[in-house]
CSV table of C-alpha atoms in Angstrom, one decimal:
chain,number,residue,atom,x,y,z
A,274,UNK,CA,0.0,0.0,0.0
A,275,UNK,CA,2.6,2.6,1.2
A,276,UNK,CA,4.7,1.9,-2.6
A,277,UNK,CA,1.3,2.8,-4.7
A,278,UNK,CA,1.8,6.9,-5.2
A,279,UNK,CA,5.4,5.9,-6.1
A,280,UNK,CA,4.2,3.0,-8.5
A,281,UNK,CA,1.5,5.5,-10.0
A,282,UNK,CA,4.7,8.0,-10.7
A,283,UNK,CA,7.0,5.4,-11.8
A,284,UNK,CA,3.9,3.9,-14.9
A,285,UNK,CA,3.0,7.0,-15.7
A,286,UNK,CA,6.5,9.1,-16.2
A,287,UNK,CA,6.7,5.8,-19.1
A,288,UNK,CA,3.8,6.6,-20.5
A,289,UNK,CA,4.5,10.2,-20.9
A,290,UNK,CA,8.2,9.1,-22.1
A,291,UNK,CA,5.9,6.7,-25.3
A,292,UNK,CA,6.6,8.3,-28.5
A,293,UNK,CA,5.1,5.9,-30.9
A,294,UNK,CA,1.8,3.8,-30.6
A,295,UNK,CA,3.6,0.4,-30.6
A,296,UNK,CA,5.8,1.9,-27.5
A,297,UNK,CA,2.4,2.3,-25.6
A,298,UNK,CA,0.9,-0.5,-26.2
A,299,UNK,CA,4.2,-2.5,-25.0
A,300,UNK,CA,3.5,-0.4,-21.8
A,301,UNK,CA,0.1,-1.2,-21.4
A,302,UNK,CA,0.9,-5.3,-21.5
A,303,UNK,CA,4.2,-4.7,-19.4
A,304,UNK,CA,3.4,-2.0,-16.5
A,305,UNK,CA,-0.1,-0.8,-16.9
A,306,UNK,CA,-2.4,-4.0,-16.9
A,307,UNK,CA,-0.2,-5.0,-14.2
A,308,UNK,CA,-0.6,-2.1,-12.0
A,309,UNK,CA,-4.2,-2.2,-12.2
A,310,UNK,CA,-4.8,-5.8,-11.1
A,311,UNK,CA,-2.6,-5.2,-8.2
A,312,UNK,CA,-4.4,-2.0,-7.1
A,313,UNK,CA,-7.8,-4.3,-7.8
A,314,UNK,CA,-6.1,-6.9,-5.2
A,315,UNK,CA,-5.3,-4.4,-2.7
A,316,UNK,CA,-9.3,-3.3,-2.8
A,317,UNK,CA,-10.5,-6.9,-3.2
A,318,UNK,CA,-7.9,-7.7,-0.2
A,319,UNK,CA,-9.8,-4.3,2.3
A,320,UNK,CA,-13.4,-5.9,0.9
A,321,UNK,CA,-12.3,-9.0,2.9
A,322,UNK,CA,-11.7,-7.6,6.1
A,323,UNK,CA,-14.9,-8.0,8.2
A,324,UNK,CA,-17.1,-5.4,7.1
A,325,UNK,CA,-20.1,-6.2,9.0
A,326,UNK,CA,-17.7,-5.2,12.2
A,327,UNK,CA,-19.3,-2.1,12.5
A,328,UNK,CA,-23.0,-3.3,12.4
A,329,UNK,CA,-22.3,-6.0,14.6
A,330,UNK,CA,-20.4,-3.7,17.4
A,331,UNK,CA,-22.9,-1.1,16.9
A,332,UNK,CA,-26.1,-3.5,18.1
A,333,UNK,CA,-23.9,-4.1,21.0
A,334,UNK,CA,-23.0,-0.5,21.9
A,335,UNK,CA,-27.0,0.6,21.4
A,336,UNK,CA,-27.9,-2.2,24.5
A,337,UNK,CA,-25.5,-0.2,26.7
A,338,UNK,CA,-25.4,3.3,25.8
A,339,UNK,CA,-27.9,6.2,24.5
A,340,UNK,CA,-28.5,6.1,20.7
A,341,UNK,CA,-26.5,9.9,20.7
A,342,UNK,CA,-23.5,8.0,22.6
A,343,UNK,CA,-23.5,4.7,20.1
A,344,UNK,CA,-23.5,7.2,17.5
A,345,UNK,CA,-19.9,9.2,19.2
A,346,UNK,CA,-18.6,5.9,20.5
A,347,UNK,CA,-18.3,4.4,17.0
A,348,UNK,CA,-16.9,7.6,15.4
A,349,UNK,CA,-13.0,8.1,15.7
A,350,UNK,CA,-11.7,6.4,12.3
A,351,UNK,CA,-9.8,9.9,11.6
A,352,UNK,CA,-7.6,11.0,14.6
A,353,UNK,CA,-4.1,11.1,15.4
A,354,UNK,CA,-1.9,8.6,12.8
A,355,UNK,CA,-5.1,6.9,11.9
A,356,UNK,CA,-6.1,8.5,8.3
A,357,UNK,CA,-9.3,7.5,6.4
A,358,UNK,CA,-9.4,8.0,3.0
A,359,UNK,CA,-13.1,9.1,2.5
A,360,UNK,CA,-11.9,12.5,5.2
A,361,UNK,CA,-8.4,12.9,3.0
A,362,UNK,CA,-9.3,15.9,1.0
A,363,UNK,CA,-11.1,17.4,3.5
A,364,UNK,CA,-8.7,17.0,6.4
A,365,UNK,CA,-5.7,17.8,3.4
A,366,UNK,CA,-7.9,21.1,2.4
A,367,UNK,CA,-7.9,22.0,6.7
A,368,UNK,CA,-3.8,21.6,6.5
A,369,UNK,CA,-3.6,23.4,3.2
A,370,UNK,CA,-5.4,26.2,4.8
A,371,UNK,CA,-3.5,26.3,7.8
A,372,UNK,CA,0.0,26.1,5.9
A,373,UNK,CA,0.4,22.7,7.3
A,374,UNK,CA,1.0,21.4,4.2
A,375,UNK,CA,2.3,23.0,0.6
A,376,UNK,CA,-0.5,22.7,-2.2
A,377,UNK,CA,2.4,20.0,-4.6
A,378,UNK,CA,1.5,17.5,-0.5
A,379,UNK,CA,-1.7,18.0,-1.6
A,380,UNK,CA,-2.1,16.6,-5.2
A,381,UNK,CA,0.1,14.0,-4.6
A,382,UNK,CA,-2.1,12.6,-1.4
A,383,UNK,CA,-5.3,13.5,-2.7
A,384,UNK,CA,-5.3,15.2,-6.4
A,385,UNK,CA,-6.6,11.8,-7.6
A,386,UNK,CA,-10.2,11.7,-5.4
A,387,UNK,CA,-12.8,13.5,-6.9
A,388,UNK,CA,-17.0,13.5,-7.8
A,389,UNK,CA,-16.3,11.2,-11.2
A,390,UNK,CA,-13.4,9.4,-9.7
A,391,UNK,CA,-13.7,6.1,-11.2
A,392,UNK,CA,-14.6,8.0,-14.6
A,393,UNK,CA,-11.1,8.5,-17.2
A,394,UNK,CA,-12.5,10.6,-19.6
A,395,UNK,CA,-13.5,13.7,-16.6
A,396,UNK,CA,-9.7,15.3,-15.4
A,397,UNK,CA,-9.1,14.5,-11.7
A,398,UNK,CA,-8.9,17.5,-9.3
A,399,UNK,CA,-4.9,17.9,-9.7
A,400,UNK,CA,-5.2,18.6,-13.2
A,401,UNK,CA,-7.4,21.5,-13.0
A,402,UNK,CA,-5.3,24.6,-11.9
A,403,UNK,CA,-8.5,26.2,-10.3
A,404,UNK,CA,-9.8,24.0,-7.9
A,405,UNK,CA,-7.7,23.9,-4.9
A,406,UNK,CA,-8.4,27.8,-5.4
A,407,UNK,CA,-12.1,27.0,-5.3
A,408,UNK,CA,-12.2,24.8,-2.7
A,409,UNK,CA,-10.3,27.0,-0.3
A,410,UNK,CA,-12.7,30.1,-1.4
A,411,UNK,CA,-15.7,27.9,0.0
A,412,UNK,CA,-14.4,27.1,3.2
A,413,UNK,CA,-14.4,30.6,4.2
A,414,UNK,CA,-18.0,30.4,4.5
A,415,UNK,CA,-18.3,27.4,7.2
A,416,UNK,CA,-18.4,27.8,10.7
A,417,UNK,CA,-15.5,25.9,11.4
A,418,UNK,CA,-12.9,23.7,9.3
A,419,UNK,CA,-12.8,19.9,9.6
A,420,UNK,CA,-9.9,20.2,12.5
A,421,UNK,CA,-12.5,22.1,14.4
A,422,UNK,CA,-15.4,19.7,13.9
A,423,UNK,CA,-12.8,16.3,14.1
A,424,UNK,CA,-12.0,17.9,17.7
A,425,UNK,CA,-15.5,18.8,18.6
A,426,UNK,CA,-16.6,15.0,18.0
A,427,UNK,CA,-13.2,13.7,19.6
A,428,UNK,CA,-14.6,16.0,22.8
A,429,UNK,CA,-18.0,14.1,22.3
A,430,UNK,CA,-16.6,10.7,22.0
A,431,UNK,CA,-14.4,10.6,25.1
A,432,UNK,CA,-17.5,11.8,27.3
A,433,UNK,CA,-19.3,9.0,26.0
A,434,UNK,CA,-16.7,6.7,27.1
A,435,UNK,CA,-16.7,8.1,30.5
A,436,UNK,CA,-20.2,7.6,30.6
A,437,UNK,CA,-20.0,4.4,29.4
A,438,UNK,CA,-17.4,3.8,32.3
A,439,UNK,CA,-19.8,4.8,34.7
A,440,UNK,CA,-22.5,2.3,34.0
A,441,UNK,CA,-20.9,-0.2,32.6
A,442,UNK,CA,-17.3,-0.3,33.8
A,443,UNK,CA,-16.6,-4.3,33.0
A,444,UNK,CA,-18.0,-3.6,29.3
A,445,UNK,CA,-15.2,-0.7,28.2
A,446,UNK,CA,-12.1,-2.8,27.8
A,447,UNK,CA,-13.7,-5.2,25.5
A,448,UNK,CA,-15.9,-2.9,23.3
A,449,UNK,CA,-12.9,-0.3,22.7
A,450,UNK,CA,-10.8,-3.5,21.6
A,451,UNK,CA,-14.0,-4.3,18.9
A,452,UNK,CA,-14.0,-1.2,17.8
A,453,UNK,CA,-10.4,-0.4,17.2
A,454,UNK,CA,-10.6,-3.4,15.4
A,455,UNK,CA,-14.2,-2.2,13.3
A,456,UNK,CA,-12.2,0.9,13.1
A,457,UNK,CA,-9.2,-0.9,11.1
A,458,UNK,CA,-11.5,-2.8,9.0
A,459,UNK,CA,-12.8,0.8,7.8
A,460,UNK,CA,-8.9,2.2,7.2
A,461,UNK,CA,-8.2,-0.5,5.0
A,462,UNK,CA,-11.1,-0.7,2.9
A,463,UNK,CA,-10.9,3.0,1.8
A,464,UNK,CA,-7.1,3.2,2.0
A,465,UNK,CA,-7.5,-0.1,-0.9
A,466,UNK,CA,-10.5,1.9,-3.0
A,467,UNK,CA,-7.8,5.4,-3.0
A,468,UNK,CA,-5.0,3.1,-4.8
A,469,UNK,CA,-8.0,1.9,-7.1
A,470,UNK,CA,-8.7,4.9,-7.9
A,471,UNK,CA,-4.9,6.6,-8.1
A,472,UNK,CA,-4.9,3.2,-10.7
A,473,UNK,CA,-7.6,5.0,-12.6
A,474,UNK,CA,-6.2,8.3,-13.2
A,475,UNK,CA,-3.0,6.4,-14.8
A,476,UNK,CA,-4.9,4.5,-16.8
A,477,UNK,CA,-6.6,7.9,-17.8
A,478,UNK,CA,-3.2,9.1,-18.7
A,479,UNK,CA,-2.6,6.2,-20.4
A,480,UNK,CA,-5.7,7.2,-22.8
A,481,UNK,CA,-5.0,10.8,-23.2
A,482,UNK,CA,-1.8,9.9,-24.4
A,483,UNK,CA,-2.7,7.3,-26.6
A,484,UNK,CA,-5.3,9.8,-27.9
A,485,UNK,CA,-2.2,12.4,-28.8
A,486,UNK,CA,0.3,9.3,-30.4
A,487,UNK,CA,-2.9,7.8,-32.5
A,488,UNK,CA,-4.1,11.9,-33.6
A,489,UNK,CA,-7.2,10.7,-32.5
A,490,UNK,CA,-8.0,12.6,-29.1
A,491,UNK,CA,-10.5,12.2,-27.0
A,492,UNK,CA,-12.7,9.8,-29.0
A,493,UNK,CA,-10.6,7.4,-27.6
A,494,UNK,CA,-12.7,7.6,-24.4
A,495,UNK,CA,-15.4,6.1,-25.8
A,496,UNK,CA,-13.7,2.9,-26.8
A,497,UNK,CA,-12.8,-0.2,-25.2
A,498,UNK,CA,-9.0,-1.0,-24.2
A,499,UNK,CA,-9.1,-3.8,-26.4
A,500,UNK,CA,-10.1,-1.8,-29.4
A,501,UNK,CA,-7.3,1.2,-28.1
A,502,UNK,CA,-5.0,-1.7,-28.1
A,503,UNK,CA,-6.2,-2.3,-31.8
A,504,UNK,CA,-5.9,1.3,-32.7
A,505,UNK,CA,-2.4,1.3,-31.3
A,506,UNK,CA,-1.6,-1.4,-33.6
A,507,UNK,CA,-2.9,0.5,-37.0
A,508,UNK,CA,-6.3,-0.9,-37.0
A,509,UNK,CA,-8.8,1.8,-37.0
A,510,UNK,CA,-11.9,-0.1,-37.5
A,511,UNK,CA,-13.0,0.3,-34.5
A,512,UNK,CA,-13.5,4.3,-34.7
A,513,UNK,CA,-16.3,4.1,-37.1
A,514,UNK,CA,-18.6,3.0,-33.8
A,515,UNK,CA,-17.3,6.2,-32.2
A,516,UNK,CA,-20.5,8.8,-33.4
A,517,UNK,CA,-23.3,6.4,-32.3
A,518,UNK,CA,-21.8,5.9,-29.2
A,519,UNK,CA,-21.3,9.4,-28.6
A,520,UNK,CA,-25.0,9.9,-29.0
A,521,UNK,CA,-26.4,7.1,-26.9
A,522,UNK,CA,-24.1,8.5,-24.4
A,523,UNK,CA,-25.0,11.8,-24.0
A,524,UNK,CA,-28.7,11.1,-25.0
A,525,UNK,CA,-28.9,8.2,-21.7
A,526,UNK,CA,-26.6,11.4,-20.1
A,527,UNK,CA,-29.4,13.7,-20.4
A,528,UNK,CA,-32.1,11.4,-18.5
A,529,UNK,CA,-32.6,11.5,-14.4
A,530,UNK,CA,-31.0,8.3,-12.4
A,531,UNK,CA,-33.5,5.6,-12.8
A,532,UNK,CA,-35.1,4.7,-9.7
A,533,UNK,CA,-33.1,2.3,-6.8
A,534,UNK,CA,-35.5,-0.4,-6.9
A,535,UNK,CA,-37.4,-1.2,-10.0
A,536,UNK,CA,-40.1,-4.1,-10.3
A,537,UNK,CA,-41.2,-5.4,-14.1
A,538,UNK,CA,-39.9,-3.4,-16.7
A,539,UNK,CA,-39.3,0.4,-17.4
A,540,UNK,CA,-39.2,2.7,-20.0
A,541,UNK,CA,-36.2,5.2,-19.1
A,542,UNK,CA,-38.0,7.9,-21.9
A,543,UNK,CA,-41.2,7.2,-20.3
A,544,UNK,CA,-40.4,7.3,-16.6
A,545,UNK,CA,-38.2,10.2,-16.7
A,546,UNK,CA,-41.5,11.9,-18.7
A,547,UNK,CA,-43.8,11.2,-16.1
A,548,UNK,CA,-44.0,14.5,-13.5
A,549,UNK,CA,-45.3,12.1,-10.4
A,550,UNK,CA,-42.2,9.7,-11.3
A,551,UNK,CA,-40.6,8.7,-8.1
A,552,UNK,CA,-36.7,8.1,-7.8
A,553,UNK,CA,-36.5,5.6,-4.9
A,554,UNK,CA,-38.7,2.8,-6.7
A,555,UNK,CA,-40.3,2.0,-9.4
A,556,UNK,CA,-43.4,-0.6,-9.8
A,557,UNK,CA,-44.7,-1.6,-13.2
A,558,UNK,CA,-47.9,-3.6,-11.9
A,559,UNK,CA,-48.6,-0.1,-9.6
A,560,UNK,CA,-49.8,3.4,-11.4
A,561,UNK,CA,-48.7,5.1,-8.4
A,562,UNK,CA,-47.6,4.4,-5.2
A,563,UNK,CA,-48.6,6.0,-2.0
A,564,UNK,CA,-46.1,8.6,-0.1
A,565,UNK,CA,-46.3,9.6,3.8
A,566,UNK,CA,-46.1,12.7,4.6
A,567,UNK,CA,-42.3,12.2,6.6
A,568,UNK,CA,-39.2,11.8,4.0
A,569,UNK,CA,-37.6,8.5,5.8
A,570,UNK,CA,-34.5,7.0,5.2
A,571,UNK,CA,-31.7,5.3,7.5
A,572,UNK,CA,-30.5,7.0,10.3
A,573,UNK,CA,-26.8,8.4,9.4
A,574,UNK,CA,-25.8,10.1,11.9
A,575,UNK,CA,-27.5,11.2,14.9
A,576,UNK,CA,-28.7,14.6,16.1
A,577,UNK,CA,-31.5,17.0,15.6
A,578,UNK,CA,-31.2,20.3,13.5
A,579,UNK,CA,-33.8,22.4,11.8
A,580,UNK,CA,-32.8,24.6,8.6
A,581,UNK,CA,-33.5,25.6,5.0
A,582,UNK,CA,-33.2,22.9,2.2
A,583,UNK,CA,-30.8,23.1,-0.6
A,584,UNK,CA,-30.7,21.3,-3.0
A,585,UNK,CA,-27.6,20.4,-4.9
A,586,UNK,CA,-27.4,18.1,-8.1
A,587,UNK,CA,-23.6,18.0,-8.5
A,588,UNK,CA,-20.3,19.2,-6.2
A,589,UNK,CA,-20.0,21.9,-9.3
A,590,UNK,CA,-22.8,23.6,-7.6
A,591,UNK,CA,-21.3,23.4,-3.8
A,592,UNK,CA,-21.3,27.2,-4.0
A,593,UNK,CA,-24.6,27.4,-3.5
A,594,UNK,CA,-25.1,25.7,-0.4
A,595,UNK,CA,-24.6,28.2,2.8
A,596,UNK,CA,-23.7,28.0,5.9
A,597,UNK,CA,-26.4,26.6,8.0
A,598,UNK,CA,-28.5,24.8,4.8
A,599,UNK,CA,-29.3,21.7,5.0
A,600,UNK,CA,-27.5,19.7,2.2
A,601,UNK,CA,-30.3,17.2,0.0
A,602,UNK,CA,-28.5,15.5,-2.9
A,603,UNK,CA,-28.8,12.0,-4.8
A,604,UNK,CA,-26.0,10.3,-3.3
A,605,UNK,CA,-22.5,11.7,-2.1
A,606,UNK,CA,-19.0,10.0,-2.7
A,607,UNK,CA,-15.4,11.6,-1.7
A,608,UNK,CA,-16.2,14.6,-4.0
A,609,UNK,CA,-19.2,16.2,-2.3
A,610,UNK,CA,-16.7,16.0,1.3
A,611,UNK,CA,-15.4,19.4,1.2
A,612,UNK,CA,-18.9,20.9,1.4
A,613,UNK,CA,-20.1,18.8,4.4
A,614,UNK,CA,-18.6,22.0,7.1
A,615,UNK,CA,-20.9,23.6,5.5
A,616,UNK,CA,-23.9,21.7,6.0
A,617,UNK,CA,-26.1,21.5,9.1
A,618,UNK,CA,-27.2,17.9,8.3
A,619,UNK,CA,-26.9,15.8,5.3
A,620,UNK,CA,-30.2,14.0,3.6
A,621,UNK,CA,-29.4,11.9,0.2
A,622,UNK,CA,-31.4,10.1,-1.9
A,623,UNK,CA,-29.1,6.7,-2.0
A,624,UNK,CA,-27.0,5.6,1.0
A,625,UNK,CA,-26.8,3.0,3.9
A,626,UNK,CA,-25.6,3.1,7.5
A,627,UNK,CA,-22.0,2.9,5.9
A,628,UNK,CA,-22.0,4.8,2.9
A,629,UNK,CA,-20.1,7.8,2.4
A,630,UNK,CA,-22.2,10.3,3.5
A,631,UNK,CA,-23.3,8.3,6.8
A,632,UNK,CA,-19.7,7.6,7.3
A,633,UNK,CA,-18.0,11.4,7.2
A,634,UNK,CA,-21.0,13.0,8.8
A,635,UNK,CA,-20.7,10.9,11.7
A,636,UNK,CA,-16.6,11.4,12.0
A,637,UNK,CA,-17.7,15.4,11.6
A,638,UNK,CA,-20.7,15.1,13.8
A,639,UNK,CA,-23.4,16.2,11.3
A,640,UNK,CA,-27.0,14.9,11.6
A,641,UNK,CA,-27.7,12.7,8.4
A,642,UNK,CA,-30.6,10.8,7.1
A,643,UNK,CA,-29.5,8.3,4.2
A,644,UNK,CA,-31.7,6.1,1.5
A,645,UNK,CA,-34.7,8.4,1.6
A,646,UNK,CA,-35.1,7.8,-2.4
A,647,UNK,CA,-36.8,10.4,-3.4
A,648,UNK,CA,-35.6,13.2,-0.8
A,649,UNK,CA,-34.3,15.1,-4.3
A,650,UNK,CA,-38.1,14.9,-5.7
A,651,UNK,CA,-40.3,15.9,-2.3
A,652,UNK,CA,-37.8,18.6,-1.2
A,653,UNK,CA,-37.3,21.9,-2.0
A,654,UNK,CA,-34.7,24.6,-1.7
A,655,UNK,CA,-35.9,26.8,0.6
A,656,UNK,CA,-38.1,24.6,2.3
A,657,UNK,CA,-38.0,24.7,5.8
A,658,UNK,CA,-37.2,20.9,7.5
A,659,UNK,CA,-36.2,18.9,10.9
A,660,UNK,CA,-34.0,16.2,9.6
A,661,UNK,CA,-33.8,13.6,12.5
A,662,UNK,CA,-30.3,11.9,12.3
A,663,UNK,CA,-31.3,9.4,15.3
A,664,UNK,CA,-34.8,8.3,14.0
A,665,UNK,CA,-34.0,8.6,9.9
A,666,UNK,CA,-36.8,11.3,9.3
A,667,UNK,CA,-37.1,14.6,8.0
A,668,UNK,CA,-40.2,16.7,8.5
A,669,UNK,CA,-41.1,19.4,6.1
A,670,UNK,CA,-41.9,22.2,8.5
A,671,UNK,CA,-42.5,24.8,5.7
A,672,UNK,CA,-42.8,25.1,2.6
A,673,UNK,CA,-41.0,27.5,0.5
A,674,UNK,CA,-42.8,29.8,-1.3
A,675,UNK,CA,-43.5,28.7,-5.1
């Protein structure tokens, strides 16, 4: 794990080095392939680790301890030496900011995590010039940086364990020892998905430079590496199925996220059509399902806040959300974590106890409700909510005017 950034800089200085097409597509059978299985083993190998830890420990915790003191106790995977990868740009943003770090410690830790990560035709964060710049300039509106929130839960989680202490005192030794190890599990498993993803951006480099030997650009995003490899080797048959794919593409682009569940069949054209179309599921022997009246999702992290919604499709459109809004969104990954100090709580439309979103608003101790569905649909920016972290619920308390 620790010889990955240096293997990434080693495969990619040769591929920058290529000057013909046969030279490249040596590389790609002698170093690239190669470095992409063994960043796949290293994620495969962090998948392995026990990842129901967490949910096992937590049922345990929840019999001895308030649901507000599970939630602290099981928080701490950031702190000290410990690093998790999903708080790495946020943390590295908090450090860049404070002159802890220089901006080239940066892009080498964490220029390869982004909103379209595991995409290689969109340029990670280090090769845009502008967005460290961006990033910084939004950070001056939170209340505090992810040091001061990291320290504020840290303050939260050691009065739990003297709680804890106090009313169970021969249960402390043994739950901190599951937990360390939960906490472990966690490391490993996002350290393994960063190398996949520093894997990625090579192989991305890999195509932009095939792209510049070949004279063929960026179409070469929209084929196969088996057909690059052909291309590479003189055989440009496979460019003629560049212009349909380009269409499909940015015609299925255009479309909302089909729904998370889908029973029967569906009709992407027709669902995304329909204005009573829900995004959490979708029922082909139903002509509409029933909604409550509560958005209800899984509880992500606890804690009780009232503000305005925003909603945000995309991390392009972070600057919107202010200081104190409550963030609503289809789904977070790595890319949307710079915005979370913003954020008074956190409601997606797709998540789990252990997705992204639940997993960094707990370490930052932000309220979150996660797997609502259709929170993107039934809420509004400007409405007025109470998202419920503990219970999974979020209340519409007014309106916005429309």
């Amino acid at each position: 794990m620790a010889e990955a950034p240096a293997r990434f800089d080693r495969v990619t200085a040769r591929v920058g080095d290529a000057t013909t097409p046969s030279e490249l597509a040596d590389l790609w059978r002698d170093a690239l392939e190669p470095y992409l299985r063994d960043a796949s083993r290293l994620l495969a190998a962090g998948a392995r680790s026990d990842n129901n830890a967490q949910v096992r420990i937590q049922a345990r915790v929840r019999a001895l301890a308030s649901e507000a003191d599970t939630n602290a106790l099981l928080t701490g995977l950031q702190g000290g030496d410990a690093q998790l990868a999903s708080l790495g740009p946020l943390v590295g943003l908090a450090q860049l900011r404070r002159r802890e770090i220089d901006r080239e410690t940066y892009a080498r830790s964490w220029g390869h995590r982004g909103p379209h990560e595991f995409e290689v035709s969109i340029p990670r964060p280090a090769e845009d010039p502008y967005w460290t710049d961006r990033q910084l300039a939004e950070m001056e509106q939170a209340k505090a940086d992810a040091n001061d929130l990291l320290a504020r839960q840290e303050s939260a989680r050691t009065a739990a364990w003297e709680r804890l202490g106090r009313t169970h005192p021969r249960a402390v030794r043994s739950l901190r020892r599951r937990i360390d190890r939960a906490a472990h599990a966690a490391r490993a498993r996002e350290a393994g998905r960063s190398e996949v993803i520093r894997a990625f951006w090579a192989m991305r480099v890999f195509i932009l430079r095939a792209g510049e030997l070949t004279g063929h650009g960026d179409d070469l995003f929209l084929c196969t590496i088996q057909e690059i490899q052909r291309i590479l080797a003189g055989d440009e048959t496979p460019l003629a199925r560049i212009p349909i794919r380009r269409r499909t593409y940015e015609h299925y682009r255009s479309l909302p996220v089909t729904p998370t569940l889908i029973r029967g069949t569906i009709d992407p054209e027709r669902w995304a059509a329909d204005p009573n179309r829900r995004g959490d599921v979708h029922d082909a022997t139903a002509e509409h399902l029933p909604m409550s009246d509560t958005v209800t999702g899984f509880p992500g992290a606890s804690g009780v806040v009232e503000g305005l919604v925003r909603v945000v499709s995309t991390p392009d459109q972070g600057d919107e959300l202010r200081a104190g809004e409550i963030l609503v969104t289809a789904v977070t990954n790595i890319g949307w974590t710079p915005l979370f100090p913003r954020a008074a709580a956190v409601v997606t439309d797709v998540g789990a106890p252990l997705s992204h979103a639940a997993i960094v608003a707990r370490e930052l101790g932000i309220p979150a409700v996660v797997g609502c569905g259709n929170a993107t649909l039934r809420l509004h920016t400007g409405d007025r909510v109470r998202v419920d972290g503990e219970h999974g619920t979020v209340d519409v308390l007014e309106p916005a005017a429309r």
